[in-house]
C-alpha positions as CSV (number, residue, x, y, z in Angstrom):
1,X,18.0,-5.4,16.1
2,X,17.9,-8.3,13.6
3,X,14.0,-8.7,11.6
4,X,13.8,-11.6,9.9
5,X,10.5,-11.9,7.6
6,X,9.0,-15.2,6.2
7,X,9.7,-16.5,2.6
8,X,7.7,-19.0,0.3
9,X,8.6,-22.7,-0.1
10,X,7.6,-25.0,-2.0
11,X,4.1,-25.5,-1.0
12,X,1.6,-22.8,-1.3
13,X,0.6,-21.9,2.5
14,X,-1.5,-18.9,3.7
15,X,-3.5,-17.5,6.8
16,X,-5.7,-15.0,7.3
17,X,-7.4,-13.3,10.4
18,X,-9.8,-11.1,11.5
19,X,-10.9,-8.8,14.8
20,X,-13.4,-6.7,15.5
21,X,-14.4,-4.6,18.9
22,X,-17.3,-2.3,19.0
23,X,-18.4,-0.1,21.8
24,X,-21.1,-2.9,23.3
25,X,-17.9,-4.4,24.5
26,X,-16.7,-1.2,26.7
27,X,-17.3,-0.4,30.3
28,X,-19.1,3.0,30.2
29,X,-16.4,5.6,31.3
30,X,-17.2,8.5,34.0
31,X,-17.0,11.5,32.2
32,X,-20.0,9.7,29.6
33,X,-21.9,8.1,32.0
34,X,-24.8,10.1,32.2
35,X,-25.4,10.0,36.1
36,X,-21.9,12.3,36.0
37,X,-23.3,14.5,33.4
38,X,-22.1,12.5,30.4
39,X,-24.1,11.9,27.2
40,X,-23.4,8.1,27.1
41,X,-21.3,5.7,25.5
42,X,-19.6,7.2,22.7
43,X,-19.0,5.1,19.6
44,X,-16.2,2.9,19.2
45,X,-15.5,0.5,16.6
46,X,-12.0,-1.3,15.9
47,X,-11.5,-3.9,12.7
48,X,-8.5,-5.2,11.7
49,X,-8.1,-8.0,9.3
50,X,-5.2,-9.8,7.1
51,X,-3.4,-12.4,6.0
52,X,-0.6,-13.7,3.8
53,X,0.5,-16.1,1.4
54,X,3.4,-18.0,0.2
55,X,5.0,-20.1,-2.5
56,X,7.0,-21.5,-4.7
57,X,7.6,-19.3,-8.6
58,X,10.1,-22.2,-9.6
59,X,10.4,-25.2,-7.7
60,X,13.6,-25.2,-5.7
61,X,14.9,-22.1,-7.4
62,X,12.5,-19.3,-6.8
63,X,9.7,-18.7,-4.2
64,X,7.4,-15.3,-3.2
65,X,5.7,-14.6,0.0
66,X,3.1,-11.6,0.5
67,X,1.5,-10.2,3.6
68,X,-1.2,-7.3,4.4
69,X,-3.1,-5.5,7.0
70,X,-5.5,-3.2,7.2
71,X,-6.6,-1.7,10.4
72,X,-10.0,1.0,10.9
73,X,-10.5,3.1,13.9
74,X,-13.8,4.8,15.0
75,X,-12.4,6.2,18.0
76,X,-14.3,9.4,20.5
77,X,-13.0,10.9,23.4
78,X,-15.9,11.9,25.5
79,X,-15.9,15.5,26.4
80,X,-17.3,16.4,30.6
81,X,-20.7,17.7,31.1
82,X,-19.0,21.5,32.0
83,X,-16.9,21.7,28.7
84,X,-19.9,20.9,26.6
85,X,-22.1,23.6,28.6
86,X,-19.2,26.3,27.7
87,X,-19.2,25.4,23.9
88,X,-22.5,25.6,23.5
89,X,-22.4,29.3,25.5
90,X,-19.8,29.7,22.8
91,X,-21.8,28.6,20.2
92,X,-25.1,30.7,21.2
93,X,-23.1,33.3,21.8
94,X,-21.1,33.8,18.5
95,X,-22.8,32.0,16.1
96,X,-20.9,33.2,13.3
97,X,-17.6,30.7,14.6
98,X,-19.2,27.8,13.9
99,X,-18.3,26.3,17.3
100,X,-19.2,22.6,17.5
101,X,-21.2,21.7,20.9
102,X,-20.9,17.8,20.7
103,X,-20.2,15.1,23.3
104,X,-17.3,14.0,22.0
105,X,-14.5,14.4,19.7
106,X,-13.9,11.5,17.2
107,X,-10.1,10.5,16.6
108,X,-10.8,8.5,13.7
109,X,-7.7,6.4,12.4
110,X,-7.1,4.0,9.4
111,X,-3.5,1.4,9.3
112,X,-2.5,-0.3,5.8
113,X,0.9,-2.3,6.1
114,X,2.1,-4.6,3.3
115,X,5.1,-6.6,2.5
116,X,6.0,-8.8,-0.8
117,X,9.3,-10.9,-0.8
118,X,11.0,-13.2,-3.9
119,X,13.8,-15.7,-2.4
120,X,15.9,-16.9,-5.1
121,X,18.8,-19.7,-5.0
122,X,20.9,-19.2,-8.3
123,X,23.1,-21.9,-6.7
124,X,24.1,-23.9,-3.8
125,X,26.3,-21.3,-3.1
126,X,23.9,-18.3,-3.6
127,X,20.5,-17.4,-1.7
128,X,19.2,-14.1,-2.9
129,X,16.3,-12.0,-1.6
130,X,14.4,-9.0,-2.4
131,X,11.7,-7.3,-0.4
132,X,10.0,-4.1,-0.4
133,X,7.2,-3.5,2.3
134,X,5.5,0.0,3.6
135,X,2.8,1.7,5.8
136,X,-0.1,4.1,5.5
137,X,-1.7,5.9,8.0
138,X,-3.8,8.3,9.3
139,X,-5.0,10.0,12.4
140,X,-7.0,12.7,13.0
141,X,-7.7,14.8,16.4
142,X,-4.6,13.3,17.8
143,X,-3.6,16.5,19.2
144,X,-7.2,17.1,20.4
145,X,-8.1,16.7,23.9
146,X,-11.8,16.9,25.2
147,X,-12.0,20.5,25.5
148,X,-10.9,21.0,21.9
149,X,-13.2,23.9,20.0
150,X,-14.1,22.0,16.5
151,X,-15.5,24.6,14.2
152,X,-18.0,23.0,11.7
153,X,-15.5,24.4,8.3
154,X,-13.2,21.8,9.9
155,X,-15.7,18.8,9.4
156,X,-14.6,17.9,12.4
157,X,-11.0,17.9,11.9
158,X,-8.7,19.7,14.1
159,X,-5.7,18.2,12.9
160,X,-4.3,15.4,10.6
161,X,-1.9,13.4,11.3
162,X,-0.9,11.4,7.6
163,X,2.5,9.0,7.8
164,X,3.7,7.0,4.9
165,X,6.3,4.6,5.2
166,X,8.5,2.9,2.3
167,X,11.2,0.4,2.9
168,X,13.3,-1.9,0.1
169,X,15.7,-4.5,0.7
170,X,17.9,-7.2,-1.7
171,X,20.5,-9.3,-0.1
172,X,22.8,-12.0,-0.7
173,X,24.4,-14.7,1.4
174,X,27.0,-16.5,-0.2
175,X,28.6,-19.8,1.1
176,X,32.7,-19.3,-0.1
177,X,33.3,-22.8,1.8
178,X,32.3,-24.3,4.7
179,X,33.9,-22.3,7.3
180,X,33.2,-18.6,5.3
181,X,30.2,-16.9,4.5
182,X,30.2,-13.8,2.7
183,X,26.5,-11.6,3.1
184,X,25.9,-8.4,1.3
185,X,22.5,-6.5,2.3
186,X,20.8,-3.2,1.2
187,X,18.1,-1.4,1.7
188,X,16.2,1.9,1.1
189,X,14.0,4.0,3.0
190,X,11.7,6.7,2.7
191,X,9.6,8.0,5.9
192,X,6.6,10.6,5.3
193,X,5.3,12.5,7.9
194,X,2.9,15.0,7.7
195,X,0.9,16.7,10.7
């Protein structure tokens, strides 16, 4: 698989963008509508927002492009009328586990990806490039079903899912004459993943 990013030029160009989703723009799902037992819409909220920008360093010779974006989850899985009667049996009946009774378990979850990038052109022979880019994420409850038993010295947190991603690049295409191109490319990697 060949990825090819974007690089400045001589003009300083950007863009930006923006969505957002909340949970007045979801259908009301079975197990939370209430005439099935449910305790109603859980809360949802989704924003994710960005942009980049590019340009020249030297004229001709040197040019950077940058990019980021940053995503926020509020995310609930709605538990069934039945499993929230059994935790709170749970709960009355061993108060001392901390057994939380709610309508739903949140999977919260945040995204932050970023990339910066220098093109240089020593010569007419010589293009150069050097990126370096990464990810940071988390999740938690992604393990969790509906019927999961938060305790309230969890805060709500079952599990945590944390990843953190690292990636750096430098290349070099080199035109010997017209009919031969030489390209060196490298790059390093370092992949965090902690559940």
């Amino acid at each position: 698989v060949l990825v090819a990013t974007k690089s400045g030029t001589n003009l300083i160009h950007g863009s930006g963008f923006g969505y957002y989703r909340n949970q007045d723009l979801i259908r009301t799902d079975y197990f939370s509508d209430p005439a099935h037992g449910g305790l109603g819409k859980p809360p949802f909220s989704r924003e994710q927002y960005g942009g980049s920008v590019g340009g020249p360093i030297i004229k001709d010779k040197l040019w950077y492009f940058g990019s980021v974006e940053r995503i926020t989850q509020v995310f609930n899985i709605p538990r069934p009328q039945v499993y929230i009667n059994q935790l709170q049996s749970l709960a009355t009946g061993l108060p001392g586990l901390g057994v939380q009774a709610s309508g739903s378990v949140g999977e919260p979850s945040h995204d932050l990806l970023y990339l910066a990038k220098f093109n240089w052109q020593p010569s007419a022979a010589h293009s150069v490039f050097l990126r370096w880019s990464g990810e940071s994420s988390f999740v938690n409850n992604d393990f969790a079903s509906n019927t999961a038993g938060l305790l309230n010295w969890q805060n709500g947190v079952e599990d945590k899912n944390v990843q953190f991603l690292m990636n750096g690049a430098l290349g070099d295409a080199w035109v010997i004459n017209p009919t031969t191109v030489n390209q060196f490319s490298a790059q390093w990697m370092s992949f965090k993943h902690d559940n």
